[in-house]
Structures are given as C-alpha cells and as structure tokens.
C-alpha cells in the first residue's frame, strides 16, 4: 500500500462497496482505466471493480443495498454490471490469464490482485485503489504506473513481447493512448510493437477501427498515425494510406510526400473540428493520388482526377475498415469529390454559374468543405499561405453573395418529376430525367430564374426539342 487517494474516490458507490465488503469479509479494488483517468483528471463513466472472490456475488449484494434491480450478469465471463448515478459499474473477480498464440481469448483462472494487475496492458492501466475499510483509497501500484503517468510514458507491466503477443490489440491501444494523452511509448515497447505488427491479423476489423477512430479523434492525430506507420501496423489494415508516402523526383522535379501532407491536413482540421467524419474526409482527400500520379515533361507531376477517383475508392475502403456505409460515407465522398472546387473558384474570371453549381452540389456541407480546403493549405511559404487564405476569403464572400441572391444551396427545382409525367401523360422514363436535369441546369447556369412560370415554359420547350409532346 503506497499512497492515500481517498479524496479522489468520493462517489457514494465506493463507500457502499467498501461497507458490503467489510460485512462479508471480502476485499475489493477499483482498477484500470477509471483510476488512470481519475489521476489525469479526465472524465470517465466506466468504473471497474475487482474483487478477490466472485464478481457476480459482490455485484448482487451491492445492488441489493442500493435497491438496484437491473443487474446484468455475464456468467461466462464472471462479470456483472449495473448503472448507478449515470456510471457503468462493472464487477469482476481477480483473475489470472494465460494465452495461446492464435486467439485473443485467454484461459482464465481465479487469481490474486497481483495476478490481475500482471495481466493488464500498461502500467498506467494497472493501478488499483483499495476499497477495503482499513486501507480505503490506498494505491496499489506494483509497476510504478504513477511515476510513468508523471513522466508521460506508456510501458507494459511485463516483458512487452509477451503483453503484445498475448493480445495484439494492445499494440493499437499503446499508440491510441500515446495520441490521446500525449504520452511517449517506451523504446522497448515500440520495438516490440514493430516486431509483432503482423500479429494484428488475429484482431477483428471492428476492434481495429474502434482504436483507429480514437486516434482520429485525439487532439493531434498525426502523433498516432506516424507511429502506426513507423511500426508498420498501418500497413496491416490501411495500405491505401501507406501508399501516399514517398517523394519521387524526375528531371529535377519532385512532388510532395502526400502521407505527411495528409497528416498535416488532419492536424489542421482537428484544430477546427471534433467531427469524426470531417476528420475522415481529411484523411481521404488525396487517397487516389498514388493511382493518378503522372509525370509530364512540361508540367511535372500531376494527379488529375484524384478527387473523383478518391470518392470512388471510398466505399471499398470504408467496407474493409468496417466504417459505416451510410450517409456518413456519402458525406466523406462528397467532400473528397469537391475538395478542389473552391480553389478553382479563386481565379478572377469565375462565373456566377460555377459558384451556383458549387453551392448546389455542396448544399448544407459547404462550410465543412471550406474548413477542409483551408486545412489543405500546408505550404511552408508563409507568403503563399497568406495569399491562399486571402483568396479563400474572397471565394467565401462570392459564395455568400450569390447564395443570398439566388438561394440555390438547398434548392429544389420548381418543377418535379411528377409534374413532368402528368403534363406529358407518361410514366417514369429516360425523357423525364433529361427534362428534369435540363431545368436544373438552366437555373444553375442562370438561363432562367428559379421560378415556377419560367421553369414551366422551359419544360415545354425542352420537351418539344427532344420530341416529347402532350398526348
Ligand atoms: N485491458 C487490457 N488489455 C486490453 C484491454 C483492456 O489489459 N486489450 C485492461 C486495462 O487495465 C484497462 C481495463 O482493462 O484499463 C479496461 O479496459 P477498457 O475499458 O477497454 O479501456 P480503458 O483503459 O478504460 O480505456 P478507454 O475507456 O479509453 O477505452
């Protein structure tokens, strides 16, 4: 027993557990992530309580004392949980684990507190605070986790090769904690991750993406992604991002390293937004650059069409990474597809029609698109950065002016497909689509106003032109 942390554990649940243990001759501790976050002053709602004995029995007794009747028992895992004052309280018996090479599922036996701490991933996650009456709030820290916390170090309690090989997900957790908390991974640990990187193959894509998303949401995600790259973990599950790395030079002309550029864009955007999907748009914005890269004697390196191909690559990548294939994916696709458009509007002679088209296509995601475009400015030349940012302000102003005038952002053409069908007495067919698109284009291009009568007249003319007549 080392230090007194009783002032930290002031929630009523801890006193109740303590009383119940005292009455029943049991010994219990609050352990793991909750203790870590308590000391780091990070909010946490997951409280893990480990007991020398049965977690199920202790949970039942504590729940009874608190008049809680909704207790979930997971008999196979020997755990039980309930919600108390908004916190998830989980009870488990102290355990000893042994692993085989081809699965994350260990053989579990009852064990001592020390056994339980030994099986944990990092010293900072192995801290336990006593809930026993005579030592309430005392820290049990056999691996100097508190010191590692002060020195901001991620270290495994046992030999790192063993900890990582037992459960390869921990390699990602090490990098995730380092990115979330701004901690350094101890050199031996980092070397062990490199050695064991291919063991990630036994981890499911769902678990991998859970950790990766936490890296994406960390304050400076490049910290995590650089480590994923250096340890070659990234190569295991996201080769398309790895392919962005590298600089090629031909005839004295080089292109930038698109991997490090992407990370700069990601860090930039992370200063502006906590939205996971906008951050994913930053990760994906140049994803097709390796596949569209060409060298021309005059122009040098080009990546023509990388925005369209990038948008096309996204469903396959999202599917493989187990990211959602719903509106969030569509949103990322849209931003990737449009990410060059605002820059192209910087040129002086841009038409109102081009502005209206962008307003229409970006719709409600226009601000996010502009955030992405601003984050995409990563030139080291301050003068250039200033110039680009100034130009963007002008584009933003133009977009605003045109939107105020023409209201095309959430625009619905005044003539619907149904009206076209009923006017010409026909069912859904190719011609309906042609007329509908023509009306939309005529409005966006400024040939007619966004107005019912003008659009109706235009519909009649277009129908005549393509040989559709009223029957
Ligand atoms: N743990 C472990 N190995 C893992 C996962 C978890 O040793 N692969 C242990 C750690 O002691 C961890 C505890 O189980 O602190 C609880 O795990 P979990 O709730 O998944 O994570 P936290 O560490 O609490 O962190 P976060 O809530 O940020 O995921």
Short mmCIF file of C-alpha atoms and ligand atoms in Angstrom, two decimals:
data_model
loop_
_atom_site.label_atom_id
_atom_site.label_comp_id
_atom_site.label_asym_id
_atom_site.label_seq_id
_atom_site.Cartn_x
_atom_site.Cartn_y
_atom_site.Cartn_z
CA UNK A 1 0.00 0.00 0.00
CA UNK A 2 1.57 3.20 -1.07
CA UNK A 3 -0.30 6.46 -1.22
CA UNK A 4 -3.60 7.84 0.01
CA UNK A 5 -6.00 8.67 -2.82
CA UNK A 6 -9.16 8.51 -0.71
CA UNK A 7 -10.12 12.08 -1.63
CA UNK A 8 -10.34 11.03 -5.28
CA UNK A 9 -12.90 8.28 -4.72
CA UNK A 10 -15.66 10.28 -3.17
CA UNK A 11 -18.65 8.80 -5.05
CA UNK A 12 -21.19 7.02 -2.80
CA UNK A 13 -20.80 3.76 -4.76
CA UNK A 14 -17.25 3.33 -3.45
CA UNK A 15 -18.35 3.64 0.19
CA UNK A 16 -21.18 1.18 -0.39
CA UNK A 17 -18.85 -1.39 -1.96
CA UNK A 18 -16.48 -0.85 0.95
CA UNK A 19 -19.22 -1.45 3.55
CA UNK A 20 -20.53 -4.56 1.80
CA UNK A 21 -17.01 -5.97 1.54
CA UNK A 22 -16.35 -5.24 5.19
CA UNK A 23 -19.53 -7.00 6.30
CA UNK A 24 -18.78 -10.04 4.15
CA UNK A 25 -15.05 -10.37 4.72
CA UNK A 26 -14.27 -9.52 1.06
CA UNK A 27 -11.51 -7.46 -0.46
CA UNK A 28 -12.18 -5.19 -3.47
CA UNK A 29 -10.40 -2.53 -5.52
CA UNK A 30 -11.30 -0.01 -8.18
CA UNK A 31 -8.89 -0.66 -11.02
CA UNK A 32 -7.75 0.15 -14.54
CA UNK A 33 -8.87 2.98 -16.80
CA UNK A 34 -11.03 4.67 -14.17
CA UNK A 35 -8.09 5.10 -11.78
CA UNK A 36 -5.87 6.32 -14.63
CA UNK A 37 -8.42 8.91 -15.72
CA UNK A 38 -9.11 9.98 -12.15
CA UNK A 39 -5.45 10.84 -11.65
CA UNK A 40 -5.22 12.50 -15.08
CA UNK A 41 -8.43 14.41 -14.32
CA UNK A 42 -10.16 13.03 -17.42
CA UNK A 43 -13.89 12.36 -17.20
CA UNK A 44 -14.81 8.67 -17.10
CA UNK A 45 -18.07 6.81 -16.60
CA UNK A 46 -16.74 3.23 -16.62
CA UNK A 47 -15.90 2.03 -13.14
CA UNK A 48 -14.25 -1.41 -12.91
CA UNK A 49 -14.26 -3.09 -9.52
CA UNK A 50 -12.17 -6.18 -8.98
CA UNK A 51 -12.85 -8.44 -6.02
CA UNK A 52 -10.86 -11.31 -4.55
CA UNK A 53 -13.70 -13.77 -5.00
CA UNK A 54 -16.86 -13.72 -7.10
CA UNK A 55 -17.70 -10.54 -9.04
CA UNK A 56 -21.24 -11.83 -9.57
CA UNK A 57 -21.87 -12.24 -5.82
CA UNK A 58 -20.46 -8.85 -4.89
CA UNK A 59 -22.49 -7.14 -7.64
CA UNK A 60 -25.65 -8.81 -6.37
CA UNK A 61 -25.01 -7.73 -2.78
CA UNK A 62 -24.12 -4.14 -3.67
CA UNK A 63 -27.12 -3.83 -5.99
CA UNK A 64 -29.41 -5.07 -3.21
CA UNK A 65 -28.00 -2.49 -0.81
CA UNK A 66 -28.63 0.27 -3.37
CA UNK A 67 -32.08 -1.02 -4.35
CA UNK A 68 -30.98 -1.55 -7.93
CA UNK A 69 -32.90 -4.33 -9.64
CA UNK A 70 -31.45 -4.09 -13.12
CA UNK A 71 -28.22 -6.04 -12.88
CA UNK A 72 -26.74 -7.73 -15.93
CA UNK A 73 -24.86 -10.93 -15.25
CA UNK A 74 -22.37 -12.31 -17.76
CA UNK A 75 -21.81 -15.71 -16.18
CA UNK A 76 -19.44 -16.91 -18.92
CA UNK A 77 -17.09 -14.01 -18.22
CA UNK A 78 -17.68 -13.95 -14.46
CA UNK A 79 -18.68 -10.29 -14.66
CA UNK A 80 -21.76 -8.34 -13.68
CA UNK A 81 -22.72 -4.73 -14.23
CA UNK A 82 -25.29 -2.11 -13.38
CA UNK A 83 -25.73 1.59 -13.85
CA UNK A 84 -25.52 3.82 -10.81
CA UNK A 85 -25.90 7.61 -10.89
CA UNK A 86 -25.01 7.61 -14.60
CA UNK A 87 -21.87 5.49 -14.21
CA UNK A 88 -21.43 1.94 -15.57
CA UNK A 89 -20.24 -0.14 -12.64
CA UNK A 90 -18.65 -3.46 -13.57
CA UNK A 91 -17.67 -6.16 -11.07
CA UNK A 92 -15.22 -8.95 -11.79
CA UNK A 93 -13.29 -11.47 -9.75
CA UNK A 94 -9.50 -11.06 -9.73
CA UNK A 95 -8.09 -13.35 -12.38
CA UNK A 96 -5.04 -14.88 -13.84
CA UNK A 97 -4.90 -15.29 -17.60
CA UNK A 98 -2.87 -17.43 -19.94
CA UNK A 99 -2.98 -17.07 -23.71
CA UNK A 100 -2.35 -19.29 -26.70
CA UNK A 101 -0.84 -17.86 -29.89
CA UNK A 102 -3.78 -17.88 -32.25
CA UNK A 103 -6.53 -16.22 -30.29
CA UNK A 104 -7.16 -13.28 -28.03
CA UNK A 105 -9.29 -15.48 -25.77
CA UNK A 106 -7.30 -16.42 -22.70
CA UNK A 107 -7.67 -19.32 -20.31
CA UNK A 108 -8.90 -17.68 -17.12
CA UNK A 109 -8.40 -18.81 -13.53
CA UNK A 110 -9.13 -17.15 -10.22
CA UNK A 111 -6.14 -15.18 -9.03
CA UNK A 112 -4.73 -12.64 -6.63
CA UNK A 113 -4.78 -8.87 -7.10
CA UNK A 114 -1.18 -9.15 -8.25
CA UNK A 115 -2.12 -11.75 -10.90
CA UNK A 116 -4.86 -9.42 -12.04
CA UNK A 117 -2.51 -6.47 -12.35
CA UNK A 118 0.09 -8.58 -14.17
CA UNK A 119 -2.34 -9.43 -16.95
CA UNK A 120 -3.11 -5.79 -17.75
CA UNK A 121 -1.79 -3.92 -20.76
CA UNK A 122 0.08 -0.89 -19.39
CA UNK A 123 1.47 0.22 -16.06
CA UNK A 124 -0.82 3.26 -16.14
CA UNK A 125 -3.80 0.90 -16.60
CA UNK A 126 -2.79 -1.46 -13.80
CA UNK A 127 -3.29 0.95 -10.90
CA UNK A 128 -5.71 -0.15 -8.19
CA UNK A 129 -7.24 1.80 -5.32
CA UNK A 130 -8.26 -0.16 -2.27
CA UNK A 131 -11.93 -0.14 -1.26
CA UNK A 132 -11.20 -2.05 1.95
CA UNK A 133 -12.13 -0.32 5.18
CA UNK A 134 -8.68 -0.28 6.76
CA UNK A 135 -6.89 0.93 3.62
CA UNK A 136 -9.63 2.84 1.77
CA UNK A 137 -8.19 4.92 -1.07
CA UNK A 138 -4.69 3.49 -0.91
CA UNK A 139 -2.95 2.98 -4.21
CA UNK A 140 -1.62 -0.43 -5.16
CA UNK A 141 0.95 0.24 -7.86
CA UNK A 142 3.40 -2.64 -8.26
CA UNK A 143 4.80 -1.40 -11.59
CA UNK A 144 5.34 2.30 -10.81
CA UNK A 145 2.44 3.33 -13.01
CA UNK A 146 2.09 6.57 -11.10
CA UNK A 147 5.64 7.52 -11.96
CA UNK A 148 5.01 6.62 -15.61
CA UNK A 149 1.96 8.83 -15.50
CA UNK A 150 4.05 11.74 -14.23
CA UNK A 151 6.74 11.09 -16.85
CA UNK A 152 4.09 10.53 -19.54
CA UNK A 153 5.28 7.07 -20.52
CA UNK A 154 3.42 4.07 -21.92
CA UNK A 155 5.07 0.90 -20.62
CA UNK A 156 3.90 -2.69 -20.24
CA UNK A 157 3.93 -4.30 -16.77
CA UNK A 158 5.60 -7.47 -18.07
CA UNK A 159 8.03 -8.05 -20.88
CA UNK A 160 6.47 -6.18 -23.87
CA UNK A 161 6.72 -9.05 -26.37
CA UNK A 162 4.57 -11.12 -24.03
CA UNK A 163 1.98 -8.41 -23.37
CA UNK A 164 1.58 -7.67 -27.09
CA UNK A 165 1.66 -11.21 -28.29
CA UNK A 166 -0.94 -12.22 -25.63
CA UNK A 167 -3.29 -9.60 -27.03
CA UNK A 168 -2.14 -7.83 -30.21
CA UNK A 169 -4.93 -5.24 -29.90
CA UNK A 170 -2.73 -3.71 -27.20
CA UNK A 171 -0.29 -2.52 -29.87
CA UNK A 172 -3.02 -0.27 -31.20
CA UNK A 173 -4.05 0.70 -27.68
CA UNK A 174 -0.48 1.80 -26.90
CA UNK A 175 -0.48 4.08 -29.91
CA UNK A 176 -4.00 5.28 -29.20
CA UNK A 177 -3.16 6.22 -25.60
CA UNK A 178 0.02 7.93 -26.76
CA UNK A 179 -2.00 10.02 -29.25
CA UNK A 180 -4.88 10.71 -26.83
CA UNK A 181 -2.76 11.56 -23.81
CA UNK A 182 0.37 12.92 -25.49
CA UNK A 183 2.47 10.15 -23.86
CA UNK A 184 5.68 8.63 -25.20
CA UNK A 185 5.82 4.87 -25.82
CA UNK A 186 8.87 3.43 -24.09
CA UNK A 187 11.55 2.41 -26.66
CA UNK A 188 11.50 -1.30 -25.83
CA UNK A 189 7.75 -1.35 -26.16
CA UNK A 190 7.86 0.41 -29.51
CA UNK A 191 10.42 -2.08 -30.79
CA UNK A 192 8.20 -4.96 -29.60
CA UNK A 193 5.25 -3.47 -31.50
CA UNK A 194 7.35 -3.40 -34.67
CA UNK A 195 8.37 -7.00 -34.12
CA UNK A 196 4.79 -8.13 -33.50
CA UNK A 197 2.99 -5.94 -36.06
CA UNK A 198 1.84 -8.84 -38.22
CA UNK A 199 0.09 -10.41 -35.20
CA UNK A 200 -2.61 -7.81 -35.75
CA UNK A 201 -4.07 -10.34 -38.21
CA UNK A 202 -5.93 -12.09 -35.36
CA UNK A 203 -7.76 -8.90 -34.42
CA UNK A 204 -11.15 -8.16 -35.95
CA UNK A 205 -11.60 -5.13 -38.19
CA UNK A 206 -14.28 -3.82 -35.79
CA UNK A 207 -11.85 -3.68 -32.88
CA UNK A 208 -9.14 -2.15 -35.04
CA UNK A 209 -11.38 0.66 -36.26
CA UNK A 210 -12.55 1.40 -32.71
CA UNK A 211 -8.98 2.21 -31.75
CA UNK A 212 -8.22 4.00 -35.01
CA UNK A 213 -11.25 6.24 -34.56
CA UNK A 214 -9.97 7.16 -31.11
CA UNK A 215 -6.67 8.13 -32.73
CA UNK A 216 -8.54 10.15 -35.36
CA UNK A 217 -10.39 11.97 -32.55
CA UNK A 218 -7.26 12.63 -30.48
CA UNK A 219 -6.01 16.23 -30.15
CA UNK A 220 -3.15 15.76 -32.64
CA UNK A 221 -3.91 12.62 -34.67
CA UNK A 222 -0.62 12.72 -36.61
CA UNK A 223 1.11 11.56 -33.40
CA UNK A 224 -0.80 8.27 -33.63
CA UNK A 225 -0.69 7.88 -37.41
CA UNK A 226 3.08 8.42 -37.59
CA UNK A 227 3.54 5.66 -35.03
CA UNK A 228 1.10 3.41 -36.89
CA UNK A 229 3.20 3.97 -39.99
CA UNK A 230 6.61 3.60 -38.34
CA UNK A 231 5.66 0.35 -36.61
CA UNK A 232 4.05 -0.92 -39.84
CA UNK A 233 0.72 -1.53 -38.12
CA UNK A 234 -0.89 0.79 -40.66
CA UNK A 235 0.38 -1.47 -43.45
CA UNK A 236 -1.72 -4.29 -41.98
CA UNK A 237 -5.10 -2.64 -42.31
CA UNK A 238 -4.87 0.54 -44.41
CA UNK A 239 -2.37 0.06 -47.28
CA UNK A 240 -4.04 2.82 -49.32
CA UNK A 241 -2.87 5.36 -46.77
CA UNK A 242 0.63 3.88 -46.68
CA UNK A 243 0.80 4.26 -50.47
CA UNK A 244 0.60 8.04 -50.04
CA UNK A 245 4.08 8.03 -48.54
CA UNK A 246 7.13 8.90 -50.61
CA UNK A 247 8.63 11.57 -52.82
CA UNK A 248 9.58 10.93 -56.41
CA UNK A 249 11.92 13.11 -58.41
CA UNK A 250 12.24 13.19 -62.20
CA UNK A 251 14.19 15.68 -64.29
CA UNK A 252 14.83 17.64 -61.11
CA UNK A 253 11.10 17.91 -60.35
CA UNK A 254 9.70 16.45 -57.12
CA UNK A 255 6.21 16.14 -55.72
CA UNK A 256 5.43 16.46 -52.03
CA UNK A 257 5.09 13.50 -49.69
CA UNK A 258 1.35 13.00 -49.65
CA UNK A 259 1.34 10.93 -46.47
CA UNK A 260 2.89 13.66 -44.36
CA UNK A 261 0.82 16.27 -46.18
CA UNK A 262 -2.36 14.32 -45.31
CA UNK A 263 -1.30 14.22 -41.67
CA UNK A 264 -0.74 17.97 -41.67
CA UNK A 265 -4.20 18.49 -43.14
CA UNK A 266 -5.63 16.16 -40.49
CA UNK A 267 -3.90 18.05 -37.67
CA UNK A 268 -5.02 21.37 -39.15
CA UNK A 269 -8.64 20.29 -39.39
CA UNK A 270 -8.52 18.81 -35.88
CA UNK A 271 -7.88 22.30 -34.54
CA UNK A 272 -11.20 23.37 -36.08
CA UNK A 273 -13.50 20.39 -35.56
CA UNK A 274 -14.14 17.32 -33.40
CA UNK A 275 -16.36 15.81 -36.07
CA UNK A 276 -15.09 12.30 -36.81
CA UNK A 277 -16.33 12.33 -40.41
CA UNK A 278 -14.87 15.68 -41.32
CA UNK A 279 -11.59 14.38 -39.93
CA UNK A 280 -12.01 11.23 -42.06
CA UNK A 281 -12.58 13.46 -45.10
CA UNK A 282 -9.16 14.99 -44.39
CA UNK A 283 -7.59 11.51 -44.21
CA UNK A 284 -9.18 10.51 -47.50
CA UNK A 285 -8.94 13.72 -49.51
CA UNK A 286 -5.83 12.72 -51.50
CA UNK A 287 -6.22 8.95 -51.22
CA UNK A 288 -6.21 8.48 -55.01
CA UNK A 289 -3.05 10.49 -55.62
CA UNK A 290 -0.80 7.42 -55.94
CA UNK A 291 -3.15 5.95 -58.54
CA UNK A 292 -3.49 9.13 -60.60
CA UNK A 293 0.14 10.25 -60.46
CA UNK A 294 1.69 11.06 -63.87
CA UNK A 295 4.84 12.83 -64.99
CA UNK A 296 4.83 15.28 -67.89
CA UNK A 297 7.98 16.92 -69.23
CA UNK A 298 6.46 20.37 -69.18
CA UNK A 299 4.04 20.35 -66.23
CA UNK A 300 5.97 17.98 -63.97
CA UNK A 301 3.87 15.82 -61.63
CA UNK A 302 0.08 15.80 -61.92
CA UNK A 303 -2.68 13.95 -60.09
CA UNK A 304 -5.55 14.65 -62.48
CA UNK A 305 -8.89 13.28 -61.38
CA UNK A 306 -7.69 12.19 -57.93
CA UNK A 307 -10.75 13.83 -56.38
CA UNK A 308 -13.19 11.76 -58.44
CA UNK A 309 -11.26 8.51 -58.19
CA UNK A 310 -10.78 9.17 -54.46
CA UNK A 311 -14.54 9.48 -53.98
CA UNK A 312 -14.99 6.22 -55.92
CA UNK A 313 -12.42 4.39 -53.78
CA UNK A 314 -14.17 5.29 -50.53
CA UNK A 315 -16.94 2.63 -50.41
CA UNK A 316 -14.44 -0.20 -50.76
CA UNK A 317 -12.10 1.27 -48.16
CA UNK A 318 -14.95 2.01 -45.73
CA UNK A 319 -16.25 -1.52 -46.17
CA UNK A 320 -12.88 -3.08 -45.48
CA UNK A 321 -12.26 -0.84 -42.46
CA UNK A 322 -15.80 -1.52 -41.17
CA UNK A 323 -16.69 2.13 -41.28
CA UNK A 324 -20.40 2.81 -41.86
CA UNK A 325 -21.68 2.61 -45.43
CA UNK A 326 -24.45 5.12 -44.85
CA UNK A 327 -24.94 8.90 -45.04
CA UNK A 328 -21.62 9.42 -43.25
CA UNK A 329 -19.78 7.68 -46.04
CA UNK A 330 -21.67 9.72 -48.63
CA UNK A 331 -20.67 12.87 -46.77
CA UNK A 332 -16.98 11.90 -46.85
CA UNK A 333 -17.29 11.04 -50.56
CA UNK A 334 -18.88 14.38 -51.29
CA UNK A 335 -16.15 16.35 -49.53
CA UNK A 336 -13.41 14.35 -51.26
CA UNK A 337 -15.06 14.83 -54.64
CA UNK A 338 -15.45 18.57 -54.16
CA UNK A 339 -12.23 19.38 -52.31
CA UNK A 340 -10.56 21.11 -55.26
CA UNK A 341 -13.56 23.10 -56.38
CA UNK A 342 -13.27 26.12 -54.08
CA UNK A 343 -9.61 26.54 -55.10
CA UNK A 344 -10.62 26.53 -58.75
CA UNK A 345 -13.00 29.41 -57.99
CA UNK A 346 -10.15 31.63 -56.84
CA UNK A 347 -9.37 32.70 -60.40
CA UNK A 348 -10.62 36.17 -61.24
CA UNK A 349 -12.89 35.34 -64.16
CA UNK A 350 -15.04 32.77 -62.41
CA UNK A 351 -18.67 32.82 -63.49
CA UNK A 352 -21.74 33.07 -61.26
CA UNK A 353 -22.82 29.81 -62.77
CA UNK A 354 -19.73 27.98 -61.42
CA UNK A 355 -20.42 29.43 -57.98
CA UNK A 356 -24.08 28.39 -58.12
CA UNK A 357 -23.06 24.85 -59.09
CA UNK A 358 -20.76 24.53 -56.11
CA UNK A 359 -23.43 25.93 -53.78
CA UNK A 360 -25.91 23.42 -55.15
CA UNK A 361 -23.56 20.44 -55.01
CA UNK A 362 -22.13 21.16 -51.57
CA UNK A 363 -25.53 22.12 -50.15
CA UNK A 364 -25.56 22.02 -46.37
CA UNK A 365 -21.95 20.79 -46.25
CA UNK A 366 -20.46 23.92 -47.78
CA UNK A 367 -18.95 25.21 -44.50
CA UNK A 368 -17.33 21.83 -43.87
CA UNK A 369 -15.95 21.83 -47.40
CA UNK A 370 -14.40 25.26 -46.81
CA UNK A 371 -12.94 24.02 -43.50
CA UNK A 372 -11.35 21.12 -45.38
CA UNK A 373 -9.99 23.41 -48.09
CA UNK A 374 -8.48 25.77 -45.54
CA UNK A 375 -6.87 22.83 -43.73
CA UNK A 376 -5.46 21.67 -47.09
CA UNK A 377 -3.20 24.73 -47.29
CA UNK A 378 0.07 23.34 -45.96
CA UNK A 379 2.67 25.35 -47.85
CA UNK A 380 5.79 26.17 -45.85
CA UNK A 381 5.93 29.53 -47.62
CA UNK A 382 4.16 31.98 -45.35
CA UNK A 383 3.61 34.43 -48.17
CA UNK A 384 1.81 31.75 -50.21
CA UNK A 385 -0.30 30.66 -47.24
CA UNK A 386 -1.36 34.26 -46.67
CA UNK A 387 -2.25 34.61 -50.33
CA UNK A 388 -4.28 31.39 -50.44
CA UNK A 389 -6.16 32.27 -47.28
CA UNK A 390 -6.94 35.74 -48.61
CA UNK A 391 -8.21 34.23 -51.84
CA UNK A 392 -10.40 31.82 -49.92
CA UNK A 393 -11.97 34.70 -48.05
CA UNK A 394 -12.87 36.19 -51.44
CA UNK A 395 -14.40 32.91 -52.60
CA UNK A 396 -16.37 32.68 -49.38
CA UNK A 397 -17.63 36.20 -49.94
CA UNK A 398 -18.67 35.42 -53.51
CA UNK A 399 -20.43 32.24 -52.40
CA UNK A 400 -22.29 34.22 -49.78
CA UNK A 401 -23.34 36.93 -52.22
CA UNK A 402 -24.65 34.50 -54.81
CA UNK A 403 -26.43 32.42 -52.19
CA UNK A 404 -28.18 35.50 -50.83
CA UNK A 405 -29.23 36.44 -54.33
CA UNK A 406 -30.20 33.07 -55.80
CA UNK A 407 -30.80 30.71 -52.83
CA UNK A 408 -29.52 27.62 -54.61
CA UNK A 409 -27.95 25.81 -51.66
CA UNK A 410 -30.94 23.77 -50.67
CA UNK A 411 -32.56 24.32 -53.96
CA UNK A 412 -35.27 22.03 -55.29
CA UNK A 413 -36.19 22.70 -58.94
CA UNK A 414 -39.71 24.24 -59.08
CA UNK A 415 -40.87 21.51 -61.50
CA UNK A 416 -40.96 17.99 -60.09
CA UNK A 417 -40.67 14.69 -61.94
CA UNK A 418 -44.34 14.01 -61.14
CA UNK A 419 -45.41 17.24 -62.82
CA UNK A 420 -43.38 16.39 -65.91
CA UNK A 421 -45.01 12.95 -66.06
CA UNK A 422 -48.55 14.23 -65.58
CA UNK A 423 -48.11 17.08 -68.08
CA UNK A 424 -46.97 14.71 -70.82
CA UNK A 425 -49.07 11.80 -69.63
CA UNK A 426 -46.17 9.38 -69.30
CA UNK A 427 -44.67 7.09 -66.68
CA UNK A 428 -41.15 7.20 -65.26
CA UNK A 429 -38.70 7.09 -68.18
CA UNK A 430 -35.42 8.40 -69.52
CA UNK A 431 -37.01 11.56 -71.02
CA UNK A 432 -38.34 12.66 -67.62
CA UNK A 433 -34.77 12.63 -66.29
CA UNK A 434 -33.49 14.59 -69.29
CA UNK A 435 -36.11 17.32 -68.86
CA UNK A 436 -35.60 17.50 -65.10
CA UNK A 437 -31.82 17.83 -65.38
CA UNK A 438 -32.18 20.40 -68.14
CA UNK A 439 -34.41 22.56 -65.91
CA UNK A 440 -31.96 22.30 -63.01
CA UNK A 441 -29.00 23.19 -65.28
CA UNK A 442 -30.85 26.12 -66.84
CA UNK A 443 -31.47 27.58 -63.40
CA UNK A 444 -27.94 26.95 -62.11
CA UNK A 445 -26.46 28.38 -65.33
CA UNK A 446 -28.64 31.47 -64.99
CA UNK A 447 -30.56 30.97 -68.27
CA UNK A 448 -33.86 31.12 -66.41
CA UNK A 449 -34.81 32.28 -62.92
CA UNK A 450 -35.60 29.91 -60.10
CA UNK A 451 -39.31 30.47 -60.67
CA UNK A 452 -42.29 28.21 -61.49
CA UNK A 453 -43.59 30.00 -64.60
CA UNK A 454 -40.21 30.31 -66.27
CA UNK A 455 -39.35 26.70 -65.44
CA UNK A 456 -42.75 25.52 -66.79
CA UNK A 457 -42.19 27.36 -70.04
CA UNK A 458 -38.67 25.93 -70.27
CA UNK A 459 -40.04 22.42 -69.69
CA UNK A 460 -42.41 22.78 -72.64
CA UNK A 461 -39.60 23.96 -74.91
CA UNK A 462 -37.21 21.23 -73.82
CA UNK A 463 -39.89 18.56 -74.29
CA UNK A 464 -40.54 19.77 -77.80
CA UNK A 465 -36.83 19.77 -78.55
CA UNK A 466 -36.45 16.11 -77.61
CA UNK A 467 -39.67 15.06 -79.29
CA UNK A 468 -41.94 14.65 -76.28
CA UNK A 469 -45.43 16.00 -76.82
CA UNK A 470 -48.63 16.28 -74.79
CA UNK A 471 -50.87 13.33 -75.56
N1 LIG B 1 -7.21 -4.02 -20.64
C1 LIG B 1 -6.12 -4.76 -21.02
N2 LIG B 1 -5.94 -5.14 -22.32
C2 LIG B 1 -6.86 -4.79 -23.25
C3 LIG B 1 -7.99 -4.03 -22.89
C4 LIG B 1 -8.12 -3.65 -21.57
O1 LIG B 1 -5.28 -5.07 -20.18
N3 LIG B 1 -6.70 -5.17 -24.52
C5 LIG B 1 -7.39 -3.64 -19.23
C6 LIG B 1 -6.70 -2.34 -18.84
O2 LIG B 1 -6.30 -2.46 -17.49
C7 LIG B 1 -7.81 -1.32 -18.98
C8 LIG B 1 -9.01 -2.11 -18.50
O3 LIG B 1 -8.77 -3.44 -18.94
O4 LIG B 1 -7.57 -0.17 -18.21
C9 LIG B 1 -10.34 -1.58 -19.03
O5 LIG B 1 -10.34 -1.60 -20.43
P1 LIG B 1 -11.22 -0.66 -21.35
O6 LIG B 1 -12.44 -0.25 -20.61
O7 LIG B 1 -11.33 -1.32 -22.67
O8 LIG B 1 -10.29 0.59 -21.62
P2 LIG B 1 -9.79 1.77 -20.73
O9 LIG B 1 -8.36 1.51 -20.34
O10 LIG B 1 -10.73 2.00 -19.62
O11 LIG B 1 -9.72 2.99 -21.73
P3 LIG B 1 -10.88 3.62 -22.64
O12 LIG B 1 -12.09 3.76 -21.79
O13 LIG B 1 -10.29 4.92 -23.06
O14 LIG B 1 -11.05 2.66 -23.78
#
